[in-house]
Amino acid sequence: MTTILGIETSCDETSASILIEKDGNIDIKSLVILSQDVHRIFGGVVPEIASRAHLKAIVPVVQQALEDASLTIDDLDAVAVTHAPGLIGALLVGVNYAKGISLAKSIPLIGVHHMEGHLFAATLEDQNIKPPFTSLLVSGGHTLLVDVPEWGTYRIVGSTRDDAAGEAFDKVAKLLGLPYPGGRHVETLARAGNPQLFPFKRPMLTKKAAPTDPAYYDISFSGLKTAVLNAVKQSDNLERDKPHIARGFQDAAVDALTEKTFRAAQQYNRTHVVLGGGVACNVTLSKAIKARLEAVGAVVSTPTPRLATDNAAMIARAGLFRYQRREFAALDLKAYASAPFPGQI
Ligand code: KG4
Ligand code: ZN
């Protein structure tokens, strides 16, 4: 049996979670997520404010996770923490707190790559999810298509050439005067939109690329974002056009992501696709990917919103995988604003 504490402080959520692994079964004993509302008034995450808010929250959040699990710090076998990528000051709060626990309790410290956490998230709700599969990871900071022949061995098939998917949703939300973070507001607004009124060009789908060409799998949102900006500027009645612009943007983004995911799965003959990251909360996206992939006999797994967005349970889960491989970090574990996805082939 292994009891592991996960800590996540890479952006604007202070989160702690305890997982217990027993005979191959993994239970989420507790999951506490404290979202920093303060950034709303600035229309985006302010790094310095994020670090200070993590500092205030980290002790009570970990304490609450222990209490919810009816455990004490002495029951832990290991502590896993996000150490990259993310806001450096924010990451350091979690990393240093995890080091403190590791040193005080003489338990292993594990450094987790945030995106590997997103990759593992769906498995917490469906333990039948096992490689090989194709994964689409769509968050506020990253957009990755990963081929997973086995856990710990990853092939990056495609990625964004500019903005991340969530970042594009958030920027479009801002252009439409919606609150931050805007992804879910764009989705809600788009429901009332007419898909014919703003038929934006699907990014990176028109080019005649071959499956051997990176452009065949890569994604881009900057052109689409500019098209939205132009539509907003040219509108003589933005209130009337807003839902239609939101719809046009979302349809274009969803079509591009769906097609690229389909291509990555086809390329490696995968019949299972696993989604992860905050944008996986977008029901229009997950439905479109399901429809496209199920038509060729593939299965699509999507985490529920609590585990799709940033949370420490996914960090504890990825940490557990590294713990079982005895990949422990030393007490000089560093935080990095950016870092390559681990285990790349
Ligand atoms: O994975 P996540 O919680 O944090 C990062 O690692 O960045 O993702 C947050 C992103 C934000 O950009 C947010 O707007 C987006 O996920 N998001 C959505 C939806 N829900 C959250 N984007 C589109 N549609 C949604 N329903
Ligand atoms: Zn994330």
XYZ file of C-alpha atoms and ligand atoms in Angstrom:
372
model
C 0.000 0.000 0.000
C 1.252 3.492 -0.842
C -0.105 6.781 0.496
C 1.050 9.763 -1.533
C 0.453 13.476 -1.159
C 0.308 15.576 -4.337
C 0.850 19.331 -4.383
C 0.052 21.667 -7.293
C 0.885 25.390 -7.320
C 1.978 26.021 -10.916
C -0.572 28.706 -11.765
C -3.571 30.093 -9.885
C -4.849 27.020 -8.042
C -3.407 25.924 -4.707
C -4.231 22.242 -4.561
C -3.376 19.206 -2.417
C -4.584 15.645 -2.757
C -3.982 12.288 -1.143
C -4.113 9.069 -3.124
C -3.879 5.578 -1.707
C -2.724 2.767 -3.958
C -3.556 -0.758 -2.809
C -3.189 -3.899 -4.940
C -3.142 -1.773 -8.098
C -6.317 0.135 -7.171
C -5.974 3.868 -6.689
C -8.394 5.856 -4.533
C -8.618 9.632 -4.280
C -8.822 9.992 -0.493
C -9.008 13.770 -0.668
C -8.711 16.616 -3.132
C -8.661 20.270 -2.096
C -8.527 22.969 -4.798
C -8.402 26.619 -3.825
C -8.823 28.866 -6.873
C -7.439 32.373 -6.686
C -10.320 34.641 -7.615
C -8.207 37.787 -7.279
C -6.872 37.534 -10.866
C -10.339 38.190 -12.311
C -10.066 41.897 -11.679
C -6.836 42.014 -13.711
C -8.225 39.933 -16.589
C -5.408 37.387 -16.270
C -3.043 35.748 -13.787
C -0.642 38.194 -12.104
C 2.405 36.055 -11.195
C 3.469 37.990 -8.091
C -0.049 37.921 -6.668
C -0.295 34.211 -7.461
C 2.909 33.433 -5.485
C 1.731 35.380 -2.461
C -1.687 33.729 -2.535
C -0.042 30.270 -2.711
C 2.117 31.162 0.295
C -0.953 32.020 2.327
C -2.902 28.957 1.231
C -0.395 26.117 1.059
C -0.379 25.139 4.758
C -4.175 25.137 5.295
C -4.799 23.454 1.924
C -2.419 20.548 2.708
C -3.841 20.371 6.240
C -7.367 20.155 4.847
C -6.351 17.396 2.423
C -4.943 15.374 5.351
C -8.054 15.973 7.455
C -10.422 15.044 4.632
C -8.505 11.786 4.222
C -8.524 11.210 8.019
C -4.733 10.963 7.943
C -1.783 12.749 9.481
C 1.479 13.735 7.873
C 3.078 10.634 9.485
C 0.926 8.373 7.302
C 2.500 9.608 4.062
C 4.908 7.396 2.095
C 5.873 10.065 -0.433
C 5.239 13.625 -1.535
C 4.889 14.608 -5.206
C 4.926 18.177 -6.411
C 4.629 20.019 -9.730
C 8.084 21.468 -10.403
C 7.610 22.466 -14.075
C 6.289 24.073 -16.190
C 4.498 27.067 -14.691
C 4.968 30.425 -13.013
C 8.322 30.183 -11.324
C 7.393 31.988 -8.100
C 4.185 29.974 -7.821
C 5.962 26.657 -8.443
C 8.595 27.457 -5.803
C 5.950 27.659 -3.067
C 4.815 24.088 -3.688
C 8.318 22.759 -4.331
C 9.738 24.225 -1.127
C 6.804 23.078 0.964
C 7.112 19.555 -0.454
C 10.845 19.572 0.298
C 10.065 20.538 3.881
C 7.727 17.569 4.293
C 10.175 15.207 2.613
C 13.038 16.334 4.842
C 11.034 16.426 8.078
C 9.396 13.032 7.567
C 12.234 11.302 5.661
C 9.974 10.330 2.785
C 10.796 10.444 -0.939
C 10.237 13.668 -2.883
C 9.009 13.381 -6.468
C 9.103 16.196 -9.022
C 6.203 16.008 -11.496
C 5.886 17.628 -14.917
C 2.518 19.384 -14.871
C 1.530 18.087 -18.326
C 2.272 14.476 -17.360
C -0.197 15.127 -14.539
C -2.845 16.175 -17.089
C -2.015 13.023 -19.060
C -2.769 10.802 -16.045
C -5.916 12.694 -14.913
C -8.496 10.605 -16.778
C -7.120 7.354 -15.278
C -8.268 8.454 -11.822
C -11.870 8.041 -12.969
C -11.375 5.068 -15.244
C -8.619 2.706 -14.199
C -9.078 0.750 -17.439
C -7.325 3.546 -19.332
C -4.035 1.976 -20.276
C -1.548 2.657 -23.079
C -1.281 2.493 -25.999
C -3.363 5.569 -26.774
C -3.264 9.041 -28.295
C -3.677 11.982 -25.952
C -4.804 15.509 -26.680
C -3.711 17.818 -23.845
C -5.324 21.230 -24.059
C -4.719 23.669 -21.226
C -4.208 27.381 -20.687
C -0.478 27.091 -21.332
C -0.084 24.063 -23.613
C -1.570 22.205 -26.539
C 0.006 18.829 -27.152
C -0.785 15.724 -29.139
C 1.039 12.880 -27.445
C 1.330 9.311 -28.594
C 1.632 7.030 -25.563
C 2.940 3.528 -26.387
C 3.449 2.946 -22.638
C 3.454 5.019 -19.452
C 6.655 7.012 -19.215
C 7.389 6.774 -22.955
C 5.965 9.618 -24.968
C 6.069 10.762 -28.559
C 5.085 14.393 -29.130
C 3.193 14.159 -32.427
C 2.011 17.740 -32.645
C 1.781 20.970 -30.693
C 0.678 24.550 -31.084
C 2.924 26.896 -33.017
C 1.733 29.941 -31.085
C -1.053 30.201 -28.488
C -2.291 27.320 -26.389
C -5.930 26.323 -26.921
C -7.037 27.689 -23.538
C -5.087 30.879 -24.107
C -6.910 31.370 -27.442
C -10.283 30.815 -25.732
C -9.318 33.284 -22.995
C -8.141 35.940 -25.460
C -11.298 35.604 -27.545
C -13.334 35.874 -24.339
C -11.525 39.124 -23.550
C -12.268 40.485 -27.042
C -15.925 39.653 -26.467
C -15.939 41.333 -23.062
C -16.340 38.101 -21.089
C -14.803 37.465 -17.623
C -11.477 35.695 -17.063
C -10.860 32.771 -17.448
C -13.145 32.944 -20.438
C -13.135 29.467 -22.021
C -16.357 28.288 -20.465
C -18.054 31.650 -21.097
C -17.185 31.416 -24.798
C -18.691 27.934 -24.860
C -21.893 29.123 -23.186
C -22.216 32.121 -25.495
C -21.539 30.009 -28.588
C -24.624 27.881 -27.849
C -26.814 30.769 -28.998
C -24.636 31.435 -32.062
C -25.408 30.777 -35.700
C -22.539 28.735 -37.235
C -23.062 30.271 -40.681
C -22.488 33.930 -39.806
C -18.747 33.906 -39.018
C -17.250 30.929 -40.860
C -13.627 31.488 -39.796
C -10.948 29.548 -41.635
C -9.910 26.315 -39.885
C -6.277 26.786 -38.848
C -3.663 24.594 -40.498
C -6.168 22.386 -42.278
C -6.149 23.934 -45.718
C -2.449 23.384 -46.395
C -1.671 20.280 -48.350
C 0.529 18.580 -45.792
C 1.597 14.936 -45.850
C 1.511 12.675 -42.753
C 5.304 12.901 -42.632
C 5.129 16.688 -42.325
C 4.899 18.209 -38.794
C 2.320 20.719 -40.144
C -0.048 17.767 -40.621
C -0.388 17.504 -36.813
C 0.580 20.949 -35.554
C -1.970 23.529 -34.489
C -2.052 27.325 -34.619
C -4.469 29.822 -33.140
C -2.945 33.211 -33.921
C -4.582 33.613 -37.357
C -7.954 32.587 -35.962
C -7.528 35.031 -33.095
C -6.776 37.855 -35.553
C -9.855 36.897 -37.579
C -11.925 37.198 -34.392
C -10.319 40.570 -33.608
C -11.182 41.830 -37.108
C -14.757 40.570 -36.812
C -15.118 42.377 -33.480
C -13.667 45.608 -34.931
C -15.857 45.472 -38.033
C -19.074 44.694 -36.202
C -21.622 47.533 -36.143
C -23.557 45.768 -33.389
C -21.276 43.689 -31.171
C -24.009 42.767 -28.713
C -25.940 41.147 -31.577
C -22.863 39.504 -33.158
C -21.106 38.234 -30.014
C -22.718 34.780 -29.826
C -22.167 34.237 -33.553
C -18.490 35.246 -33.330
C -18.046 32.950 -30.315
C -19.690 30.141 -32.283
C -17.550 30.765 -35.362
C -14.366 30.762 -33.274
C -15.265 27.653 -31.284
C -16.324 25.712 -34.388
C -13.025 26.533 -36.124
C -10.923 25.665 -33.045
C -12.854 22.449 -32.386
C -12.658 21.324 -36.037
C -8.893 21.902 -36.111
C -8.268 20.099 -32.797
C -10.548 17.224 -33.770
C -8.932 16.680 -37.152
C -5.401 16.843 -35.721
C -6.303 14.352 -32.981
C -7.830 12.045 -35.577
C -4.665 12.256 -37.687
C -2.374 11.501 -34.729
C -4.451 8.455 -33.758
C -4.513 7.185 -37.361
C -0.780 7.644 -37.769
C 0.002 5.258 -34.889
C -3.047 2.997 -35.300
C -4.423 3.914 -31.893
C -7.986 2.969 -31.053
C -8.098 4.899 -27.791
C -7.930 8.675 -27.350
C -7.546 10.296 -23.921
C -8.246 13.989 -23.374
C -6.792 16.198 -20.647
C -6.393 19.834 -19.577
C -8.927 22.574 -18.855
C -10.164 22.880 -22.442
C -11.230 19.217 -22.255
C -14.144 20.622 -20.176
C -15.471 21.989 -23.463
C -18.341 19.646 -24.261
C -18.478 20.748 -27.907
C -14.839 19.670 -28.288
C -15.149 16.333 -26.505
C -18.358 15.505 -28.419
C -16.735 16.358 -31.760
C -13.683 14.209 -31.002
C -15.939 11.361 -29.854
C -18.028 11.545 -33.012
C -14.979 11.624 -35.308
C -13.060 8.858 -33.520
C -15.958 6.565 -32.695
C -16.858 6.551 -36.391
C -13.618 4.620 -36.974
C -14.124 2.332 -33.969
C -11.973 4.212 -31.445
C -12.851 4.927 -27.815
C -12.512 8.424 -26.302
C -11.975 9.065 -22.573
C -12.507 12.498 -21.042
C -11.903 13.433 -17.396
C -14.696 15.266 -15.585
C -14.067 19.038 -15.126
C -12.702 18.678 -11.561
C -9.865 16.482 -12.838
C -9.486 18.070 -16.299
C -8.575 21.466 -14.844
C -5.570 21.986 -12.583
C -5.674 19.775 -9.498
C -3.261 17.946 -7.224
C -4.828 14.479 -7.640
C -3.369 14.242 -11.150
C 0.010 15.329 -9.773
C -0.160 12.669 -7.048
C -1.114 10.102 -9.744
C 1.813 10.951 -12.023
C 3.975 11.109 -8.882
C 2.844 7.618 -7.880
C 3.980 6.312 -11.271
C 7.417 7.866 -10.758
C 7.496 6.638 -7.116
C 6.864 3.066 -8.258
C 9.822 3.436 -10.620
C 11.842 4.835 -7.708
C 12.483 8.073 -9.571
C 12.987 10.253 -6.542
C 14.176 13.847 -6.582
C 16.990 15.190 -4.454
C 16.423 18.059 -2.033
C 17.917 20.449 -4.573
C 14.936 19.855 -6.921
C 14.482 22.999 -9.004
C 11.419 24.679 -10.451
C 11.347 25.545 -14.149
C 9.058 27.932 -16.030
C 9.290 25.640 -19.023
C 10.571 22.111 -19.394
C 10.355 19.443 -22.095
C 7.738 16.723 -21.640
C 9.477 13.853 -19.826
C 10.273 10.471 -21.388
C 10.260 11.594 -25.005
C 11.227 9.202 -27.758
O -5.540 22.911 -17.421
P -6.005 24.206 -16.862
O -6.914 24.195 -15.680
O -4.815 25.129 -16.479
C -3.600 25.166 -17.142
O -2.777 24.257 -16.959
O -3.461 26.137 -17.922
O -6.716 24.972 -18.087
C -7.277 26.233 -17.959
C -7.817 26.658 -19.315
C -8.249 28.120 -19.345
O -7.685 28.717 -20.479
C -9.764 28.017 -19.472
O -10.370 29.104 -20.137
C -9.919 26.735 -20.237
O -8.970 25.873 -19.655
N -11.272 26.174 -20.146
C -12.107 26.054 -21.211
C -13.323 25.538 -20.717
N -13.188 25.340 -19.369
C -11.917 25.734 -19.037
N -11.916 26.343 -22.507
C -12.951 26.127 -23.355
N -14.149 25.645 -22.944
C -14.381 25.330 -21.649
N -15.563 24.851 -21.279
Zn -2.825 22.635 -16.216
